[in-house]
Each structure stands twice: as structure tokens, then as C-alpha cells.
Coordinates of C-alpha atoms in Angstrom, one line a residue:
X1 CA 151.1 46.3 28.2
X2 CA 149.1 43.8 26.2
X3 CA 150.9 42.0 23.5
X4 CA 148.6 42.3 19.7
X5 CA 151.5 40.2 17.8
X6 CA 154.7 38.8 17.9
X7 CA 156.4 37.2 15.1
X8 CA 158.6 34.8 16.9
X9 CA 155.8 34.2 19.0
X10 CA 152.0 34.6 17.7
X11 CA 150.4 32.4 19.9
X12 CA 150.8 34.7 22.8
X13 CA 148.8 37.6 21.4
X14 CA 146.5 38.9 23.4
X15 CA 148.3 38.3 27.0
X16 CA 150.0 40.7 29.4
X17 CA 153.4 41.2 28.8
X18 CA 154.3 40.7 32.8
X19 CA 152.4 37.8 32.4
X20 CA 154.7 36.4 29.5
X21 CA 157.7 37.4 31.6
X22 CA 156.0 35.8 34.7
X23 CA 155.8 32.3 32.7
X24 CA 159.3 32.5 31.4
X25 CA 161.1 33.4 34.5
X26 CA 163.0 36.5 33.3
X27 CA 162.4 40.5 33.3
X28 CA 159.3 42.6 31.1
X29 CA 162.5 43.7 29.0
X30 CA 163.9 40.8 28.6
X31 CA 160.5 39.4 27.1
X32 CA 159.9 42.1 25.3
X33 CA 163.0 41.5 23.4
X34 CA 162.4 37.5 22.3
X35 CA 158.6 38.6 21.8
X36 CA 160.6 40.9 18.7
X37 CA 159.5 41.9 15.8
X38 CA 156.3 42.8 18.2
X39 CA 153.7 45.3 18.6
X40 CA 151.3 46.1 21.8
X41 CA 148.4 48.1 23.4
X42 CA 149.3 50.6 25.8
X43 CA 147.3 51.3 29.0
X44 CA 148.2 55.1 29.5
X45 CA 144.8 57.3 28.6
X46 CA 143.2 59.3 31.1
X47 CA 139.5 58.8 31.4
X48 CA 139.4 62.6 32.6
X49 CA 141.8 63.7 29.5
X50 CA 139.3 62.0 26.9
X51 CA 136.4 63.5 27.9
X52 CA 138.3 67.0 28.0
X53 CA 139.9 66.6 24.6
X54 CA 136.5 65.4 22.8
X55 CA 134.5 68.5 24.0
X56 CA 137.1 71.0 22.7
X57 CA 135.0 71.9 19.7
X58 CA 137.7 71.4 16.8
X59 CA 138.2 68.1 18.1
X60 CA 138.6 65.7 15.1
X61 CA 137.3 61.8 15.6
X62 CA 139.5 59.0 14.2
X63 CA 141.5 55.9 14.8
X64 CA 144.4 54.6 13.9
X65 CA 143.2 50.7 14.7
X66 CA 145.7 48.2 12.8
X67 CA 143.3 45.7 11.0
X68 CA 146.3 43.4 10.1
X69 CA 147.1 42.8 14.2
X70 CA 146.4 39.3 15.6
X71 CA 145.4 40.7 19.0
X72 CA 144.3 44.6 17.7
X73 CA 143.1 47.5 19.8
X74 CA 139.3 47.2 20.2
X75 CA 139.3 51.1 19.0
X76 CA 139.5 49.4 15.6
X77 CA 135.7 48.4 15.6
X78 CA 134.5 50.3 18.2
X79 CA 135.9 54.1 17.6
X80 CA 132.9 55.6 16.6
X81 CA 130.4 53.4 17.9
X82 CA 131.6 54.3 21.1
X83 CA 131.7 58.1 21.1
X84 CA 127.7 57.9 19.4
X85 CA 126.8 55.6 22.4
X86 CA 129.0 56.3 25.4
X87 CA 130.3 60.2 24.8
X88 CA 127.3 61.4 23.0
X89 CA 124.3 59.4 24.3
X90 CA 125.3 58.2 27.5
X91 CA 127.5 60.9 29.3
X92 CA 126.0 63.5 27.2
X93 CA 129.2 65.5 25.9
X94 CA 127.9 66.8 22.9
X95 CA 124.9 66.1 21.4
X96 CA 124.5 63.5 18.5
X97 CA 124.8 65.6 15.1
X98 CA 128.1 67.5 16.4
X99 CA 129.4 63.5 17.1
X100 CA 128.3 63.3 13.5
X101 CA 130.4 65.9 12.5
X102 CA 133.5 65.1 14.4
X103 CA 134.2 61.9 12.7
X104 CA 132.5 63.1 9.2
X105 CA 132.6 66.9 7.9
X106 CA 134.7 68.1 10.5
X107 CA 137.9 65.8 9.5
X108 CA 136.4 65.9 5.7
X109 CA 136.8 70.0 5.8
X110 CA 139.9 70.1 7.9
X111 CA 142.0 67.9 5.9
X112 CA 140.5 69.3 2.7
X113 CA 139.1 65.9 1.6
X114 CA 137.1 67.0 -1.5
X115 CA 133.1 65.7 -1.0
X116 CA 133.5 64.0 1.9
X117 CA 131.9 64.0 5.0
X118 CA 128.1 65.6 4.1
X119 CA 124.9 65.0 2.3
X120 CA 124.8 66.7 -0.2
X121 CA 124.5 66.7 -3.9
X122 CA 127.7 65.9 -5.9
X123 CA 129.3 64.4 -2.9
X124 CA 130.1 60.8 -2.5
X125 CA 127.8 58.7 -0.1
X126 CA 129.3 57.5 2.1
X127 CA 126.9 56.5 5.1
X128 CA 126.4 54.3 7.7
X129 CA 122.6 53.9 9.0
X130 CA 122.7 53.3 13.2
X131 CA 120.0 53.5 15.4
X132 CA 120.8 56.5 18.3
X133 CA 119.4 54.8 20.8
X134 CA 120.7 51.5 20.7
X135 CA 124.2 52.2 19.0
X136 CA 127.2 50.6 21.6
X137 CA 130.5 49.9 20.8
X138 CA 131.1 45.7 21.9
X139 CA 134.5 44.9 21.5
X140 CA 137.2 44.6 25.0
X141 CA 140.5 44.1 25.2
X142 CA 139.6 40.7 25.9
X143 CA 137.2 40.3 22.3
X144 CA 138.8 43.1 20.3
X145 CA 137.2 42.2 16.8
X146 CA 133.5 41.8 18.4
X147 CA 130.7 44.1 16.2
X148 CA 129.2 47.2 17.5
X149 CA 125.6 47.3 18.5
X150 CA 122.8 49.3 16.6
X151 CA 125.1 49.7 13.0
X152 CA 122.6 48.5 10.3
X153 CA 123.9 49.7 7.6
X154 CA 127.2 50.9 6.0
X155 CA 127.2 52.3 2.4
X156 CA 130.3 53.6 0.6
X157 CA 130.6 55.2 -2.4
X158 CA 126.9 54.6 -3.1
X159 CA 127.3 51.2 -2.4
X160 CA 125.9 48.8 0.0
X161 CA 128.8 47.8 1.8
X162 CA 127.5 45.9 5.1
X163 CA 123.8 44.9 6.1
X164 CA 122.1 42.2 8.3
X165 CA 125.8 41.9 10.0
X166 CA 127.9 40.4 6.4
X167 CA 129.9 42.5 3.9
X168 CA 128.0 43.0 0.6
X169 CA 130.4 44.9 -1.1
X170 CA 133.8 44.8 -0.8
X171 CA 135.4 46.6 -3.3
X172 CA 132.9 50.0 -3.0
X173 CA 136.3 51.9 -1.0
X174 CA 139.2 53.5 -2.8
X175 CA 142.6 55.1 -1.9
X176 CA 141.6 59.0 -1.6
X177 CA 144.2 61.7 -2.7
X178 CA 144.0 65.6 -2.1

């Protein structure tokens, strides 16, 4: 279990917590409990079971990456970079438009987000321009907030949101309701 914040104790996120219980002499519990208010990354996915669950074809692609985390899960950058690079490219799951569609119209249709989640007319445009064959997710446990590879463009809403590697826009999101 690797500690992503601790109130009492912010300076240790980002370690191990049998390594914090190692340095202070005393049990994982009993650490756990003076690391409190706390939260932490949990080592428990199957390679085997991924893979399995992602080619199901209703499979839906999403995180749920805490951006306000000292220490957060690298799945909060590198989600979808990794299932265009690694499951789509690299081990060849599905191929690249259906990875597309898992984290876009798939989700969009599913939970009946209204023009979301295609090109089309009268939708919004919300896009992000990568390059297939380059396109790698970056970020470890160890660097959690390091940028994908081959993302050269995000627009939301129309808008340029991120290019050449800064934020251009950061106001083009907005809260969406059903």
C-alpha cells in the first residue's frame, strides 16, 4: 500500500506504508492509524483480469484519478494514454477506433450524456489530437503526475485547451448534467 496523502503527515506521501511502520518501530495498523485522515494506492489488479475485462465489448474506459492527491495514482494522467499505447497498439486487444470508442461514444451513449463522445454536427468538440504510433502513457508510481507521450493536442468545448505541452484554456470545461 503506497501512501498518496496524510494530513498529520504529508511529507511521507508517496512511501510504502510497511516502510513508514518499518521507520517508526510499530505495526502497518498502527501506522496507518497516526497517518489518519489518509488516503492510499492499492496493489490488488490482476494483469490477466485487465486484459479480460477491457476486451468484453461493453467495456466502458474511465478513471477515477484524484487530482487533489499529493502522491495520486499515475492512472490520473495516464488512463487513456495507456490503453491507446499499451492495450490497443502494443498487445493488440482491440484495435484503435474501438479504444476510441470505449473512453468516448461508448460511455457518452451509455450514460446518456447528450452530444458527447462523437464527431458530429451539433455535438460539442471535445477532442484530443495524439499520434497512434507514438502515444504512451509516462507516469509510475514513483512519478505519478509525469505527461503522456504523443498527446498534441486537447480541445474542449471547441476550445484549445492544451498544445506544445502548457494549458491554453482553462476555463473551456463545464459541470455536465443529464
Amino acid at each position: 500500500m503506497l501512501v498518496s496523502w496524510s494530513t498529520p503527515y504529508p511529507q511521507l506521501a508517496g512511501r510504502l506504508l510497511a516502510d513508514i511502520a518499518a521507520d517508526w518501530g510499530v505495526s502497518d495498523e498502527a501506522a496507518a492509524e497516526r497517518l489518519m485522515p489518509a488516503g492510499a494506492i492499492y496493489f490488488m489488479m490482476d494483469e490477466d483480469d485487465v486484459q479480460r475485462i477491457l476486451a468484453f465489448p461493453p467495456t466502458m474506459i474511465g478513471s477515477d484519478g484524484m487530482p487533489h492527491d499529493e502522491h495520486p495514482h499515475p492512472r490520473l494522467w495516464s488512463t487513456f494514454p495507456r490503453v491507446l499505447g499499451h492495450y490497443s497498439r502494443e498487445l493488440g486487444l482491440f484495435p484503435l477506433h474501438t479504444a476510441v470508442n470505449k473512453m468516448s461514444g461508448l460511455p457518452a451513449a451509455e450514460l446518456g450524456i447528450d452530444r458527447r463522445g462523437r464527431i458530429a454536427a451539433g455535438y460539442y468538440a471535445d477532442l484530443v489530437l495524439f499520434d497512434p504510433q507514438t502515444v504512451q502513457d509516462s507516469a509510475t508510481f514513483a512519478q505519478p503526475r509525469t505527461r503522456a507521450e504523443g498527446i498534441e493536442k486537447v480541445w474542449v468545448n471547441g476550445q484549445l485547451a492544451w498544445a506544445d505541452g502548457e494549458i491554453r484554456h482553462q476555463t473551456a470545461g463545464q459541470v455536465i448534467r443529464r
